[in-house]
Amino acid sequence: MSGGSVGATRLLVRGLAQVASPSGTDAPLRGEELRAVDVVERAYVLCEGGRIAAVGRERDLRPLPGEVEEIDGHGLSAIPGLVDCHTHACFEGDRVEEFALRAAGASYEELHAAGGGILSTVRATRAAGEAGLTDALARHVGWMLQAGTTTFEAKSGYGLDRDTELAQLGAIRAAGGVPTWLGAHAVPPEFPAADAYLDFVLEEVLPLAAPLAEAADVFLERGAFDAAQARRYLEACAGAGLTLRLHGDQFTEAGAIPLAIDLRARSVDHLESTGTGGIAALAGSDVVGVLLPASALFLGRPMPPARALVDAGAAIALATDFNPGSAFCESLPLVCSLACTQLGGLEPAEALAACTVNAAHVLARADRKGRVEPGHDADLVLLAADDWRYLAYHLGGPVVHTVIRGGEVAWSTRA
Ligand code: NIG
Ligand code: FE
C-alpha cells in the first residue's frame, strides 16, 4: 500500500490489469446472461464511504483532490467480493476422526444413523458456551475472508435445543453474517421422533429464532425430515416472516424441488441426486439451485447436474457448504475450480456469477452486492493474477491477494 493514511474514507485501487464483474443489472442471472462478464482492462476502482464510487480505465482517471488512500493494483485483477450463500460455519470441534473412518470405507449416512455425524457436532456445539462458539465462528470467518468471502450466510442447526440454536443465530449476526435458522437439521437424541421434535421447535424456538434469522432451512432427506415434516416446518417459518430454503436431493429425491416451488422458497441446495424431472421443474421456477461441489467431492458423491440446470434455464448459485462433516472447505475459489472441472464444464464466467451476484440474490442482497459497479458496496477481491479467470484456474493455489470490504482492506498478503 502507498500513500495511505489513517481514517481516509476514499480508497483508490489503481493500475489493475483487469476489473471483472457479472454483466447486467438483474438478478438472478440465467442462461446466456450467466456467462456475460464485463471486463475493463488497465483499470481503477474508486471506493468512497464504503461504496464503489467509480470504475474505469486508468487512462481516464483524473487527479483526485483531497485525501485518498491508494493501492497499487499492478499485476492484479479485481472481482466482486465473493458471497458464500450456504455455510454451517458456526460449529465447535471437528470431525477429523469421522473423516478418517470415511476414508477407510464408512459412509456419511451410516455414521449419521449411528449417532455420529451431525449429532457429534451438536454435542460439541452445545458444550461450547456462547464465548466458545463466538471464538470458533471468528476463526472460521477469518478463513473465509482469506479465501475472498466478504459476505457469508451461516446456519444454526448444531444446537437443536432452544438456547444453543439462539446462541448460534446471535453469534452469526454479531459476526456480520446472514443468519439462517436450520432448526430442522436432525432429530436430537432426547426426542423419540421427528414429529415430536418439530412440535417442540415450532412452539418454543421459532418465536425466538424468527427475529434473529433471515431465512429458515430444513434437511429434507431419508434419516432426517420427510416432505410432510419439511412442509410443516417451512410453512410455520414462512408464517413467522422467514424466507425459505431447503437442503434437498443430496442423497435421494424425496420431494424437495416440488415443495420448494410450491412454497416459493428462495433456494433448494445440494441437488446431487436431481434427475431430469427436477431439472425441468426447477428451470421453470424462480427457486435458485445452490450447488455445493465441495460437499459432493468431500463425500465422494456424484456432482449435481449443473450444466443441465443452466442449459435448461435454471438460476444457479455456488457455495461451499463449509461444515465439519460433509465439506470442511471454506474456499469459494476452490469451488469455482470444481465448477469448471467437475460440474459438466461450467465456464469461469458462470462460476463467477454463481458465487457473486446470484449468491447475493439468494441472500436478498443483489441490489448492493455481487457486482463491481457504482453504488454497490465496496467489497472487492484482488486476485494475484493479471487474468481474473485464475479465480477458477489456479486449483487450490494462493490466488487471493487482497480482500477489500466496505471500502477498507480487510486482509492482504501485502504487509
Ligand atoms: O449440507 N446435509 C446436511 N447438512 C450439512 C452437513 C452438516 C454436517 O455434516 O455437519 C450439509 O452437507
Ligand atoms: Fe449444508
Coordinates of C-alpha atoms and ligand atoms in Angstrom, one line a residue:
M1 CA 0.0 0.0 0.0
S2 CA 1.2 3.5 -0.6
G3 CA 0.1 7.0 0.2
G4 CA -2.3 5.6 2.9
S5 CA -3.4 7.5 5.9
V6 CA -5.5 6.5 8.9
G7 CA -9.1 7.5 8.6
A8 CA -9.2 8.1 4.8
T9 CA -12.7 7.4 3.6
R10 CA -11.7 7.1 0.0
L11 CA -9.7 4.2 -1.4
L12 CA -8.4 4.1 -4.9
V13 CA -7.2 0.8 -6.4
R14 CA -5.2 1.8 -9.5
G15 CA -3.1 0.1 -12.1
L16 CA -5.2 -3.1 -12.1
A17 CA -4.7 -5.4 -15.1
Q18 CA -8.5 -6.2 -15.1
V19 CA -11.7 -5.5 -13.3
A20 CA -14.3 -8.2 -14.0
S21 CA -17.9 -8.1 -12.9
P22 CA -21.0 -10.0 -13.9
S23 CA -22.9 -8.1 -16.6
G24 CA -26.3 -6.6 -16.4
T25 CA -28.4 -5.2 -13.6
D26 CA -30.8 -8.1 -13.0
A27 CA -30.6 -11.0 -10.6
P28 CA -30.5 -13.9 -10.6
L29 CA -28.7 -14.3 -13.9
R30 CA -29.7 -17.3 -16.1
G31 CA -28.7 -18.9 -19.4
E32 CA -26.7 -16.7 -21.7
E33 CA -26.7 -13.9 -19.2
L34 CA -24.9 -16.1 -16.7
R35 CA -21.8 -16.2 -18.9
A36 CA -21.6 -12.5 -19.7
V37 CA -18.8 -10.7 -17.8
D38 CA -17.8 -7.1 -18.2
V39 CA -14.1 -6.8 -18.2
V40 CA -12.3 -3.4 -18.0
E41 CA -8.6 -3.7 -18.9
R42 CA -6.0 -1.5 -17.2
A43 CA -8.5 -0.2 -14.8
Y44 CA -9.1 1.5 -11.5
V45 CA -11.8 1.3 -8.8
L46 CA -12.6 4.2 -6.5
C47 CA -14.3 3.5 -3.2
E48 CA -15.9 6.2 -1.2
G49 CA -17.9 5.9 2.1
G50 CA -18.0 2.2 1.9
R51 CA -19.4 2.1 -1.6
I52 CA -18.0 1.9 -5.1
A53 CA -17.9 5.4 -6.5
A54 CA -16.3 4.8 -9.9
V55 CA -14.8 2.1 -12.1
G56 CA -13.0 2.9 -15.3
R57 CA -9.9 2.8 -17.4
E58 CA -6.7 4.1 -15.8
R59 CA -6.1 6.5 -18.7
D60 CA -9.4 8.2 -17.9
L61 CA -8.5 8.7 -14.3
R62 CA -8.2 12.4 -13.3
P63 CA -6.3 13.7 -10.3
L64 CA -8.5 13.4 -7.2
P65 CA -8.4 16.3 -4.8
G66 CA -8.2 15.7 -1.1
E67 CA -7.2 12.7 0.9
V68 CA -7.2 9.3 -0.9
E69 CA -5.6 6.0 0.2
E70 CA -4.1 4.2 -2.8
I71 CA -3.4 0.6 -3.5
D72 CA -1.1 -0.4 -6.3
G73 CA -3.0 -3.0 -8.4
H74 CA -0.3 -3.7 -11.0
G75 CA -0.3 -7.4 -11.9
L76 CA -3.6 -7.9 -10.1
S77 CA -7.2 -8.2 -11.2
A78 CA -10.3 -7.3 -9.3
I79 CA -13.6 -9.2 -9.0
P80 CA -16.6 -8.6 -6.6
G81 CA -16.2 -9.7 -3.1
L82 CA -17.3 -13.4 -3.0
V83 CA -20.7 -14.2 -1.5
D84 CA -21.0 -17.6 0.3
C85 CA -24.7 -18.2 0.5
H86 CA -24.6 -21.6 2.2
T87 CA -22.3 -22.4 5.1
H88 CA -22.6 -24.1 8.5
A89 CA -19.7 -22.1 9.8
C90 CA -21.0 -21.7 13.4
F91 CA -19.8 -25.0 14.9
E92 CA -17.4 -26.2 17.6
G93 CA -14.9 -29.0 17.3
D94 CA -14.1 -31.1 14.2
R95 CA -14.9 -34.4 12.7
V96 CA -11.4 -35.4 11.7
E97 CA -11.9 -38.9 13.3
E98 CA -15.0 -39.4 11.2
F99 CA -13.1 -38.2 8.1
A100 CA -10.5 -41.0 8.7
L101 CA -13.4 -43.5 9.2
R102 CA -14.9 -42.4 5.9
A103 CA -11.6 -42.6 4.2
A104 CA -11.4 -46.2 5.4
G105 CA -14.9 -47.0 4.0
A106 CA -17.6 -45.9 6.4
S107 CA -20.4 -43.9 4.8
Y108 CA -21.7 -40.4 5.9
E109 CA -25.2 -41.7 6.2
E110 CA -24.1 -44.8 8.3
L111 CA -22.2 -42.5 10.7
H112 CA -25.3 -40.2 10.9
A113 CA -27.6 -43.2 11.6
A114 CA -25.2 -44.4 14.4
G115 CA -25.5 -41.1 16.3
G116 CA -22.3 -39.6 14.9
G117 CA -22.1 -37.1 12.0
I118 CA -24.2 -34.0 12.6
L119 CA -25.1 -35.2 16.1
S120 CA -21.5 -35.3 17.2
T121 CA -21.1 -31.7 16.2
V122 CA -24.3 -31.0 18.1
R123 CA -22.7 -32.4 21.2
A124 CA -19.6 -30.2 20.8
T125 CA -21.6 -27.1 19.9
R126 CA -23.9 -27.4 22.9
A127 CA -20.9 -27.8 25.2
A128 CA -19.0 -24.8 23.7
G129 CA -20.9 -22.0 25.5
E130 CA -21.5 -18.6 23.9
A131 CA -17.9 -17.4 24.2
G132 CA -16.6 -20.7 22.8
L133 CA -19.0 -20.5 19.9
T134 CA -18.1 -16.9 19.2
D135 CA -14.4 -17.8 19.1
A136 CA -14.9 -20.8 16.8
L137 CA -17.0 -18.7 14.4
A138 CA -14.5 -15.9 14.4
R139 CA -11.8 -18.4 13.5
H140 CA -13.9 -19.8 10.6
V141 CA -14.9 -16.4 9.4
G142 CA -11.2 -15.5 9.2
W143 CA -10.5 -18.4 7.0
M144 CA -13.4 -17.5 4.7
L145 CA -12.2 -13.9 4.5
Q146 CA -8.7 -15.0 3.4
A147 CA -10.4 -17.1 0.7
G148 CA -12.1 -13.9 -0.6
T149 CA -15.5 -14.2 1.0
T150 CA -16.8 -10.8 2.0
T151 CA -20.4 -11.8 2.7
F152 CA -21.4 -15.1 4.2
E153 CA -24.5 -16.8 5.3
A154 CA -24.3 -19.3 8.2
K155 CA -26.9 -21.7 9.6
S156 CA -27.8 -22.8 13.0
G157 CA -28.7 -26.5 13.3
Y158 CA -25.9 -27.7 15.6
G159 CA -27.9 -26.8 18.8
L160 CA -31.3 -28.3 18.2
D161 CA -32.2 -27.0 21.6
R162 CA -33.6 -23.6 22.3
D163 CA -30.6 -21.9 23.9
T164 CA -27.9 -23.2 21.6
E165 CA -29.9 -22.5 18.4
L166 CA -30.4 -18.9 19.6
A167 CA -26.8 -18.6 20.6
Q168 CA -25.8 -19.7 17.1
L169 CA -28.0 -17.2 15.4
G170 CA -26.8 -14.5 17.8
A171 CA -23.2 -15.3 17.1
I172 CA -23.7 -15.3 13.4
R173 CA -25.4 -12.0 13.5
A174 CA -22.7 -10.5 15.7
A175 CA -20.0 -11.7 13.3
G176 CA -21.7 -9.8 10.4
G177 CA -23.1 -13.0 8.8
V178 CA -26.6 -13.6 7.3
P179 CA -28.3 -16.0 9.8
T180 CA -30.4 -18.9 8.7
W181 CA -32.4 -20.9 11.2
L182 CA -31.7 -24.6 10.4
G183 CA -33.9 -25.8 13.3
A184 CA -34.8 -28.9 11.3
H185 CA -31.3 -30.3 10.6
A186 CA -31.5 -33.6 12.6
V187 CA -33.6 -35.1 15.3
P188 CA -31.7 -34.8 18.6
P189 CA -31.5 -37.9 20.8
E190 CA -33.8 -36.5 23.5
F191 CA -36.8 -36.7 21.2
P192 CA -38.3 -40.0 20.1
A193 CA -39.2 -38.9 16.6
A194 CA -39.1 -36.1 14.1
D195 CA -42.7 -35.0 14.7
A196 CA -42.3 -34.7 18.4
Y197 CA -39.1 -32.6 17.9
L198 CA -41.0 -30.4 15.4
D199 CA -43.8 -29.8 18.0
F200 CA -41.1 -28.5 20.3
V201 CA -39.1 -26.3 17.9
L202 CA -42.1 -24.7 16.3
E203 CA -43.7 -23.9 19.6
E204 CA -40.7 -23.0 21.7
V205 CA -37.8 -21.9 19.4
L206 CA -39.4 -20.4 16.3
P207 CA -40.9 -17.4 18.1
L208 CA -37.4 -16.5 19.4
A209 CA -35.4 -17.6 16.4
A210 CA -37.5 -15.7 13.8
P211 CA -36.5 -12.2 14.9
L212 CA -32.8 -13.2 14.8
A213 CA -32.8 -15.1 11.4
E214 CA -33.5 -14.0 7.9
A215 CA -34.3 -17.4 6.5
A216 CA -35.3 -20.9 7.6
D217 CA -33.8 -24.2 6.2
V218 CA -34.6 -27.9 6.6
F219 CA -32.7 -31.1 5.8
L220 CA -35.2 -33.0 3.7
E221 CA -33.7 -36.4 3.4
R222 CA -34.1 -40.0 4.5
G223 CA -32.9 -40.3 8.0
A224 CA -33.7 -36.6 8.7
F225 CA -37.1 -35.0 7.8
D226 CA -39.6 -36.2 5.1
A227 CA -41.5 -33.9 2.8
A228 CA -44.6 -33.7 5.0
Q229 CA -42.5 -32.7 8.0
A230 CA -40.4 -30.3 5.9
R231 CA -43.7 -28.7 4.7
R232 CA -45.0 -28.3 8.2
Y233 CA -41.7 -26.7 9.4
L234 CA -41.3 -24.4 6.4
E235 CA -45.0 -23.2 6.4
A236 CA -44.7 -22.3 10.1
C237 CA -41.4 -20.4 9.4
A238 CA -42.9 -18.6 6.4
G239 CA -45.8 -17.6 8.7
A240 CA -43.2 -16.0 11.1
G241 CA -41.8 -14.0 8.2
L242 CA -38.7 -16.0 7.2
T243 CA -37.5 -16.7 3.7
L244 CA -37.5 -20.4 2.9
R245 CA -34.6 -22.6 1.9
L246 CA -34.1 -26.4 1.7
H247 CA -31.4 -29.0 1.7
G248 CA -32.7 -31.3 -1.0
D249 CA -31.8 -34.1 -3.3
Q250 CA -28.5 -34.7 -1.5
F251 CA -28.7 -38.5 -1.3
T252 CA -32.3 -39.1 -2.6
E253 CA -35.0 -37.3 -4.5
A254 CA -37.5 -37.0 -1.7
G255 CA -39.8 -34.2 -3.0
A256 CA -37.6 -31.1 -2.2
I257 CA -37.9 -29.4 -5.5
P258 CA -41.7 -29.6 -5.8
L259 CA -42.0 -28.5 -2.2
A260 CA -39.6 -25.6 -2.8
I261 CA -41.6 -24.5 -5.8
D262 CA -44.9 -24.8 -4.1
L263 CA -43.8 -22.8 -1.1
R264 CA -42.0 -20.2 -3.2
A265 CA -38.7 -21.0 -1.5
R266 CA -35.7 -18.8 -2.3
S267 CA -33.4 -21.8 -2.9
V268 CA -33.0 -25.6 -2.9
D269 CA -29.5 -26.6 -2.1
H270 CA -27.3 -29.7 -2.9
L271 CA -29.2 -31.4 -5.9
E272 CA -26.6 -34.2 -6.3
S273 CA -29.4 -36.7 -6.9
T274 CA -31.7 -34.5 -9.0
G275 CA -33.0 -36.1 -12.2
T276 CA -34.5 -34.8 -15.4
G277 CA -37.9 -34.0 -14.0
G278 CA -36.4 -32.0 -11.2
I279 CA -34.1 -30.1 -13.6
A280 CA -37.1 -29.1 -15.8
A281 CA -39.2 -28.1 -12.8
L282 CA -36.5 -26.0 -11.2
A283 CA -35.8 -24.3 -14.6
G284 CA -39.4 -23.3 -14.9
S285 CA -39.4 -21.7 -11.4
D286 CA -37.9 -18.8 -9.5
V287 CA -36.2 -21.1 -7.0
V288 CA -32.4 -20.9 -7.2
G289 CA -30.5 -24.2 -7.3
V290 CA -27.5 -23.8 -4.9
L291 CA -24.7 -26.2 -5.9
L292 CA -22.2 -27.4 -3.4
P293 CA -19.5 -29.3 -5.3
A294 CA -17.0 -29.3 -2.4
S295 CA -19.5 -31.3 -0.4
A296 CA -20.0 -33.8 -3.3
L297 CA -16.2 -34.1 -3.6
F298 CA -15.7 -34.5 0.1
L299 CA -18.3 -37.2 0.4
G300 CA -17.3 -38.9 -2.9
R301 CA -20.8 -38.3 -4.2
P302 CA -22.0 -37.6 -7.8
M303 CA -21.7 -34.0 -8.7
P304 CA -25.0 -32.1 -9.2
P305 CA -26.2 -31.7 -12.8
A306 CA -25.0 -28.1 -13.1
R307 CA -24.7 -27.9 -16.9
A308 CA -28.1 -29.4 -17.5
L309 CA -29.6 -27.0 -15.0
V310 CA -28.0 -23.9 -16.6
D311 CA -28.8 -25.1 -20.1
A312 CA -32.5 -25.7 -19.1
G313 CA -32.6 -22.1 -17.8
A314 CA -32.4 -22.6 -14.1
A315 CA -30.9 -20.0 -11.9
I316 CA -28.0 -21.4 -10.0
A317 CA -25.6 -20.3 -7.3
L318 CA -22.4 -21.9 -6.0
A319 CA -21.5 -22.1 -2.3
T320 CA -19.0 -24.0 -0.1
D321 CA -21.4 -25.7 2.4
F322 CA -18.5 -25.2 4.8
N323 CA -19.1 -27.5 7.8
P324 CA -17.0 -30.0 9.7
G325 CA -18.6 -33.2 8.3
S326 CA -19.5 -33.0 4.6
A327 CA -17.4 -30.1 3.4
F328 CA -14.5 -29.0 5.5
C329 CA -13.8 -26.3 2.9
E330 CA -14.2 -22.6 3.2
S331 CA -12.8 -21.7 -0.2
L332 CA -15.1 -20.3 -3.0
P333 CA -12.1 -20.1 -5.4
L334 CA -11.7 -23.9 -5.0
V335 CA -15.4 -24.3 -5.5
C336 CA -15.1 -22.3 -8.7
S337 CA -12.3 -24.6 -9.8
L338 CA -14.5 -27.6 -9.1
A339 CA -17.4 -25.9 -11.0
C340 CA -15.2 -25.6 -14.1
T341 CA -13.7 -29.1 -13.9
Q342 CA -16.3 -31.3 -12.3
L343 CA -19.7 -29.8 -12.9
G344 CA -20.1 -30.8 -16.5
G345 CA -18.0 -27.8 -17.5
L346 CA -19.3 -24.6 -16.2
E347 CA -17.4 -21.7 -17.6
P348 CA -15.3 -19.4 -15.4
A349 CA -17.8 -16.6 -16.1
E350 CA -20.7 -18.8 -15.0
A351 CA -18.8 -19.7 -11.8
L352 CA -18.1 -16.1 -11.1
A353 CA -21.7 -15.0 -11.4
A354 CA -22.9 -18.0 -9.4
C355 CA -20.8 -17.1 -6.3
T356 CA -21.3 -13.3 -6.6
V357 CA -24.5 -11.8 -7.9
N358 CA -26.6 -15.0 -7.9
A359 CA -25.5 -15.8 -4.4
A360 CA -26.2 -12.3 -3.3
H361 CA -29.7 -12.8 -4.8
V362 CA -30.2 -15.9 -2.6
L363 CA -29.4 -13.7 0.4
A364 CA -31.6 -10.8 -0.9
R365 CA -28.7 -8.5 -1.3
A366 CA -28.2 -8.4 -5.1
D367 CA -29.1 -4.7 -5.1
R368 CA -25.8 -3.9 -3.4
K369 CA -23.5 -6.9 -3.5
G370 CA -22.1 -9.2 -6.2
R371 CA -21.0 -6.6 -8.8
V372 CA -18.2 -4.1 -9.2
E373 CA -20.4 -1.1 -10.1
P374 CA -21.0 2.4 -8.7
G375 CA -23.4 2.4 -5.8
H376 CA -22.6 -1.2 -4.8
D377 CA -20.9 -2.0 -1.5
A378 CA -17.1 -1.6 -1.9
D379 CA -16.4 -5.3 -1.5
L380 CA -13.6 -6.5 -3.8
V381 CA -11.2 -9.4 -4.2
L382 CA -7.9 -8.5 -5.8
L383 CA -6.6 -11.7 -7.4
A384 CA -2.9 -12.4 -7.6
A385 CA -3.0 -12.7 -11.4
D386 CA -3.5 -10.4 -14.4
D387 CA -6.4 -12.5 -15.7
W388 CA -9.4 -12.8 -13.5
R389 CA -10.1 -16.4 -14.6
Y390 CA -7.3 -17.5 -12.4
L391 CA -10.1 -17.5 -9.8
A392 CA -11.1 -20.9 -11.1
Y393 CA -7.9 -21.8 -13.0
H394 CA -5.4 -21.9 -10.1
L395 CA -6.6 -25.1 -8.4
G396 CA -6.1 -24.7 -4.7
G397 CA -3.5 -22.0 -5.3
P398 CA -2.8 -18.8 -3.4
V399 CA -5.0 -16.8 -5.8
V400 CA -6.4 -14.2 -3.3
H401 CA -4.0 -11.3 -2.9
T402 CA -6.1 -8.7 -1.1
V403 CA -9.6 -8.5 0.2
I404 CA -11.5 -5.2 0.5
R405 CA -14.7 -5.0 2.5
G406 CA -16.8 -1.8 2.8
G407 CA -14.0 0.2 1.2
E408 CA -11.3 -0.9 3.6
V409 CA -8.6 -3.5 3.3
A410 CA -9.8 -6.5 5.4
W411 CA -7.0 -8.9 4.6
S412 CA -3.9 -8.7 2.4
T413 CA -0.8 -10.7 1.5
R414 CA 1.0 -7.3 1.3
A415 CA 2.3 -6.3 4.7
Ligands
NIG1 O1 -25.2 -29.5 3.9 N1 -26.7 -32.4 4.8 C1 -26.9 -31.8 5.8 N2 -26.2 -30.8 6.4 C2 -24.9 -30.5 6.0 C3 -23.8 -31.3 6.7 C4 -23.7 -31.0 8.1 C5 -22.7 -31.9 8.8 O2 -22.4 -33.0 8.3 O3 -22.4 -31.5 9.9 C6 -24.7 -30.4 4.5 O4 -24.0 -31.3 3.9
FE2 FE -25.5 -27.6 4.0

